[in-house]
Each structure stands twice: as C-alpha cells, then as structure tokens.
Amino acid sequence: MQFSLKIVTPDRLFFEGKVDRLIVRGIEGDFAVLANMSPFVTKLAIHIMRIFVDGNERRAAVSGGYIDIRNNNVVLVANSCEWPEEIDVERAKRAQERAEKRLKSTEDIDTLRAEAALKRAINRLNAKK
C-alpha cells in the first residue's frame, strides 16, 4: 500500500508522488513512515532520507525541517534537500573545511552555527557516496 508524499524546500517542490515507505531522522532518531500511520508531526534532524517506490530506493540529503503525517498524506518541509547528483562535492568540502577551521579557532564564534554547518557539509558528502 502506498501513501502520498510531498517534499518542499524554500526554493522548490523537491518531490511529489506516491511512495511505499520513507525513512527519515527526527530529533529523537530514525523512523519509517508507512501507509495508514497514525497522525504525527516532528522536527527533522540533518540526515540522509530514504524514499522507496516500487522496490526502488532513492536517497537525498536533508538539512532539517519538519514532517507532518496524516490520512496517508505526508508533507515534509525541509530547510534544504538535494539528490546526490545535485551535490557539488568541492563546495561541500570547502564548507566542511571552513566549519572545521571556525571550530578550531580561538576567536569568539557561534559554536552551534559552526557545528550545524559542519554537520550539513558532512551529510552532503555522505549522500554523494
């Protein structure tokens, strides 16, 4: 049995269609979304999302957001979402290097922001593998 999935980001409709299963990471851990699930809303962590349709799996890098599940309709609103083929590896590596440099710096920096930037860069690189 399938359910409707719509994934949106601030700049585009990333995905829309019927899917068999979705695996995402909420703030309390990974979970699978299946047809006929109870209503559920939660924030998402930075992670690699897995979408299953007709026995095929697609992965995408997600950098936070939230998911709303109700009545076999799932809406995932992501801060950003990228298919592996859309990821610029060199840009992600530069972002990782900048974040690591900031975290090692003795200057007064926003540590949480630098850590989040590092997590996003590493997540993008992992999605590309």
PDB file of C-alpha atoms in Angstrom:
ATOM      1  CA  MET A   1       0.000   0.000   0.000  1.00  0.00           C
ATOM      2  CA  GLN A   2       1.268   3.479  -0.868  1.00  0.00           C
ATOM      3  CA  PHE A   3       0.807   6.976   0.526  1.00  0.00           C
ATOM      4  CA  SER A   4       1.222  10.469  -0.900  1.00  0.00           C
ATOM      5  CA  LEU A   5       4.499  12.251  -0.204  1.00  0.00           C
ATOM      6  CA  LYS A   6       5.214  15.896  -0.886  1.00  0.00           C
ATOM      7  CA  ILE A   7       8.651  17.352  -0.103  1.00  0.00           C
ATOM      8  CA  VAL A   8       9.107  21.098  -0.300  1.00  0.00           C
ATOM      9  CA  THR A   9      12.028  23.422   0.387  1.00  0.00           C
ATOM     10  CA  PRO A  10      12.060  27.232   0.458  1.00  0.00           C
ATOM     11  CA  ASP A  11      13.030  27.339  -3.217  1.00  0.00           C
ATOM     12  CA  ARG A  12      11.271  24.383  -4.870  1.00  0.00           C
ATOM     13  CA  LEU A  13       8.953  21.431  -4.859  1.00  0.00           C
ATOM     14  CA  PHE A  14      11.574  18.710  -4.369  1.00  0.00           C
ATOM     15  CA  PHE A  15       9.385  15.619  -4.735  1.00  0.00           C
ATOM     16  CA  GLU A  16       5.718  14.738  -5.116  1.00  0.00           C
ATOM     17  CA  GLY A  17       4.251  11.312  -5.649  1.00  0.00           C
ATOM     18  CA  LYS A  18       3.065   8.006  -4.239  1.00  0.00           C
ATOM     19  CA  VAL A  19       5.619   6.036  -2.211  1.00  0.00           C
ATOM     20  CA  ASP A  20       5.761   2.707  -0.358  1.00  0.00           C
ATOM     21  CA  ARG A  21       7.951   3.797   2.531  1.00  0.00           C
ATOM     22  CA  LEU A  22      10.003   6.728   3.751  1.00  0.00           C
ATOM     23  CA  ILE A  23      12.823   6.612   6.285  1.00  0.00           C
ATOM     24  CA  VAL A  24      13.754   9.883   7.950  1.00  0.00           C
ATOM     25  CA  ARG A  25      15.542  11.091  11.078  1.00  0.00           C
ATOM     26  CA  GLY A  26      13.550  13.038  13.609  1.00  0.00           C
ATOM     27  CA  ILE A  27      15.106  14.820  16.551  1.00  0.00           C
ATOM     28  CA  GLU A  28      14.722  11.623  18.592  1.00  0.00           C
ATOM     29  CA  GLY A  29      16.027   9.181  15.969  1.00  0.00           C
ATOM     30  CA  ASP A  30      15.235   7.409  12.720  1.00  0.00           C
ATOM     31  CA  PHE A  31      11.746   6.219  11.888  1.00  0.00           C
ATOM     32  CA  ALA A  32       9.886   4.724   8.943  1.00  0.00           C
ATOM     33  CA  VAL A  33       6.729   6.224   7.522  1.00  0.00           C
ATOM     34  CA  LEU A  34       4.253   3.687   6.146  1.00  0.00           C
ATOM     35  CA  ALA A  35       0.720   3.807   4.787  1.00  0.00           C
ATOM     36  CA  ASN A  36      -2.062   4.171   7.363  1.00  0.00           C
ATOM     37  CA  MET A  37       0.192   5.580  10.090  1.00  0.00           C
ATOM     38  CA  SER A  38      -1.291   7.482  12.981  1.00  0.00           C
ATOM     39  CA  PRO A  39      -1.083  11.269  12.682  1.00  0.00           C
ATOM     40  CA  PHE A  40       2.327  12.534  13.677  1.00  0.00           C
ATOM     41  CA  VAL A  41       4.359  15.757  13.463  1.00  0.00           C
ATOM     42  CA  THR A  42       8.019  16.173  14.397  1.00  0.00           C
ATOM     43  CA  LYS A  43      11.120  18.194  13.655  1.00  0.00           C
ATOM     44  CA  LEU A  44      13.759  16.636  11.429  1.00  0.00           C
ATOM     45  CA  ALA A  45      17.489  16.391  12.004  1.00  0.00           C
ATOM     46  CA  ILE A  46      20.222  16.684   9.386  1.00  0.00           C
ATOM     47  CA  HIS A  47      20.246  13.275   7.699  1.00  0.00           C
ATOM     48  CA  ILE A  48      20.064  11.189   4.542  1.00  0.00           C
ATOM     49  CA  MET A  49      16.421  10.448   3.758  1.00  0.00           C
ATOM     50  CA  ARG A  50      15.454   7.207   2.011  1.00  0.00           C
ATOM     51  CA  ILE A  51      12.409   7.050  -0.300  1.00  0.00           C
ATOM     52  CA  PHE A  52      11.112   3.669  -1.517  1.00  0.00           C
ATOM     53  CA  VAL A  53       8.875   3.384  -4.580  1.00  0.00           C
ATOM     54  CA  ASP A  54       8.029   0.073  -6.306  1.00  0.00           C
ATOM     55  CA  GLY A  55      11.095  -1.678  -4.897  1.00  0.00           C
ATOM     56  CA  ASN A  56      13.488   1.141  -5.806  1.00  0.00           C
ATOM     57  CA  GLU A  57      15.273   3.336  -3.279  1.00  0.00           C
ATOM     58  CA  ARG A  58      16.304   6.977  -3.698  1.00  0.00           C
ATOM     59  CA  ARG A  59      18.375   8.872  -1.160  1.00  0.00           C
ATOM     60  CA  ALA A  60      18.600  12.587  -0.563  1.00  0.00           C
ATOM     61  CA  ALA A  61      20.482  14.878   1.808  1.00  0.00           C
ATOM     62  CA  VAL A  62      18.110  16.745   4.138  1.00  0.00           C
ATOM     63  CA  SER A  63      19.186  19.595   6.381  1.00  0.00           C
ATOM     64  CA  GLY A  64      16.446  19.829   8.960  1.00  0.00           C
ATOM     65  CA  GLY A  65      12.819  20.863   8.771  1.00  0.00           C
ATOM     66  CA  TYR A  66       9.701  19.035   9.878  1.00  0.00           C
ATOM     67  CA  ILE A  67       7.350  16.269   8.772  1.00  0.00           C
ATOM     68  CA  ASP A  68       3.552  16.164   9.035  1.00  0.00           C
ATOM     69  CA  ILE A  69       1.869  12.762   8.655  1.00  0.00           C
ATOM     70  CA  ARG A  70      -1.921  12.409   8.468  1.00  0.00           C
ATOM     71  CA  ASN A  71      -4.526  10.485   6.465  1.00  0.00           C
ATOM     72  CA  ASN A  72      -1.975   8.843   4.115  1.00  0.00           C
ATOM     73  CA  ASN A  73      -0.675  12.301   3.170  1.00  0.00           C
ATOM     74  CA  VAL A  74       2.848  13.186   4.229  1.00  0.00           C
ATOM     75  CA  VAL A  75       4.282  16.657   3.879  1.00  0.00           C
ATOM     76  CA  LEU A  76       7.974  17.095   4.564  1.00  0.00           C
ATOM     77  CA  VAL A  77       9.191  20.698   4.719  1.00  0.00           C
ATOM     78  CA  ALA A  78      12.989  20.793   4.578  1.00  0.00           C
ATOM     79  CA  ASN A  79      15.413  23.656   5.046  1.00  0.00           C
ATOM     80  CA  SER A  80      17.190  22.151   2.034  1.00  0.00           C
ATOM     81  CA  CYS A  81      17.046  18.850   0.195  1.00  0.00           C
ATOM     82  CA  GLU A  82      19.369  17.537  -2.538  1.00  0.00           C
ATOM     83  CA  TRP A  83      19.613  14.418  -4.658  1.00  0.00           C
ATOM     84  CA  PRO A  84      23.196  13.034  -4.730  1.00  0.00           C
ATOM     85  CA  GLU A  85      23.651  14.088  -8.365  1.00  0.00           C
ATOM     86  CA  GLU A  86      22.864  17.706  -7.413  1.00  0.00           C
ATOM     87  CA  ILE A  87      25.591  17.925  -4.776  1.00  0.00           C
ATOM     88  CA  ASP A  88      28.708  19.929  -5.609  1.00  0.00           C
ATOM     89  CA  VAL A  89      31.405  17.913  -3.825  1.00  0.00           C
ATOM     90  CA  GLU A  90      34.045  20.642  -3.979  1.00  0.00           C
ATOM     91  CA  ARG A  91      31.652  23.191  -2.486  1.00  0.00           C
ATOM     92  CA  ALA A  92      30.706  20.757   0.301  1.00  0.00           C
ATOM     93  CA  LYS A  93      34.385  20.078   1.044  1.00  0.00           C
ATOM     94  CA  ARG A  94      35.097  23.812   1.245  1.00  0.00           C
ATOM     95  CA  ALA A  95      32.133  24.260   3.609  1.00  0.00           C
ATOM     96  CA  GLN A  96      33.438  21.415   5.766  1.00  0.00           C
ATOM     97  CA  GLU A  97      36.932  22.961   5.887  1.00  0.00           C
ATOM     98  CA  ARG A  98      35.529  26.400   6.816  1.00  0.00           C
ATOM     99  CA  ALA A  99      33.403  24.938   9.604  1.00  0.00           C
ATOM    100  CA  GLU A 100      36.287  22.870  10.983  1.00  0.00           C
ATOM    101  CA  LYS A 101      38.569  25.924  10.892  1.00  0.00           C
ATOM    102  CA  ARG A 102      35.953  28.009  12.747  1.00  0.00           C
ATOM    103  CA  LEU A 103      35.557  25.343  15.422  1.00  0.00           C
ATOM    104  CA  LYS A 104      39.336  25.173  15.976  1.00  0.00           C
ATOM    105  CA  SER A 105      39.637  28.951  16.117  1.00  0.00           C
ATOM    106  CA  THR A 106      40.286  30.755  19.382  1.00  0.00           C
ATOM    107  CA  GLU A 107      38.063  33.618  18.217  1.00  0.00           C
ATOM    108  CA  ASP A 108      34.641  34.195  19.708  1.00  0.00           C
ATOM    109  CA  ILE A 109      32.390  32.285  17.287  1.00  0.00           C
ATOM    110  CA  ASP A 110      28.860  30.947  17.242  1.00  0.00           C
ATOM    111  CA  THR A 111      29.761  27.326  18.017  1.00  0.00           C
ATOM    112  CA  LEU A 112      26.276  25.932  17.375  1.00  0.00           C
ATOM    113  CA  ARG A 113      26.157  27.568  13.945  1.00  0.00           C
ATOM    114  CA  ALA A 114      29.619  26.225  13.049  1.00  0.00           C
ATOM    115  CA  GLU A 115      28.691  22.730  14.251  1.00  0.00           C
ATOM    116  CA  ALA A 116      25.484  22.796  12.185  1.00  0.00           C
ATOM    117  CA  ALA A 117      27.441  23.925   9.100  1.00  0.00           C
ATOM    118  CA  LEU A 118      29.878  21.059   9.635  1.00  0.00           C
ATOM    119  CA  LYS A 119      27.045  18.524  10.004  1.00  0.00           C
ATOM    120  CA  ARG A 120      25.379  19.795   6.802  1.00  0.00           C
ATOM    121  CA  ALA A 121      28.627  19.578   4.823  1.00  0.00           C
ATOM    122  CA  ILE A 122      29.401  16.061   6.059  1.00  0.00           C
ATOM    123  CA  ASN A 123      25.811  14.955   5.371  1.00  0.00           C
ATOM    124  CA  ARG A 124      26.032  16.255   1.792  1.00  0.00           C
ATOM    125  CA  LEU A 125      29.339  14.433   1.231  1.00  0.00           C
ATOM    126  CA  ASN A 126      27.905  11.208   2.694  1.00  0.00           C
ATOM    127  CA  ALA A 127      24.868  11.451   0.407  1.00  0.00           C
ATOM    128  CA  LYS A 128      27.155  11.703  -2.600  1.00  0.00           C
ATOM    129  CA  LYS A 129      28.951   8.416  -1.727  1.00  0.00           C
TER     130      LYS A 129
END
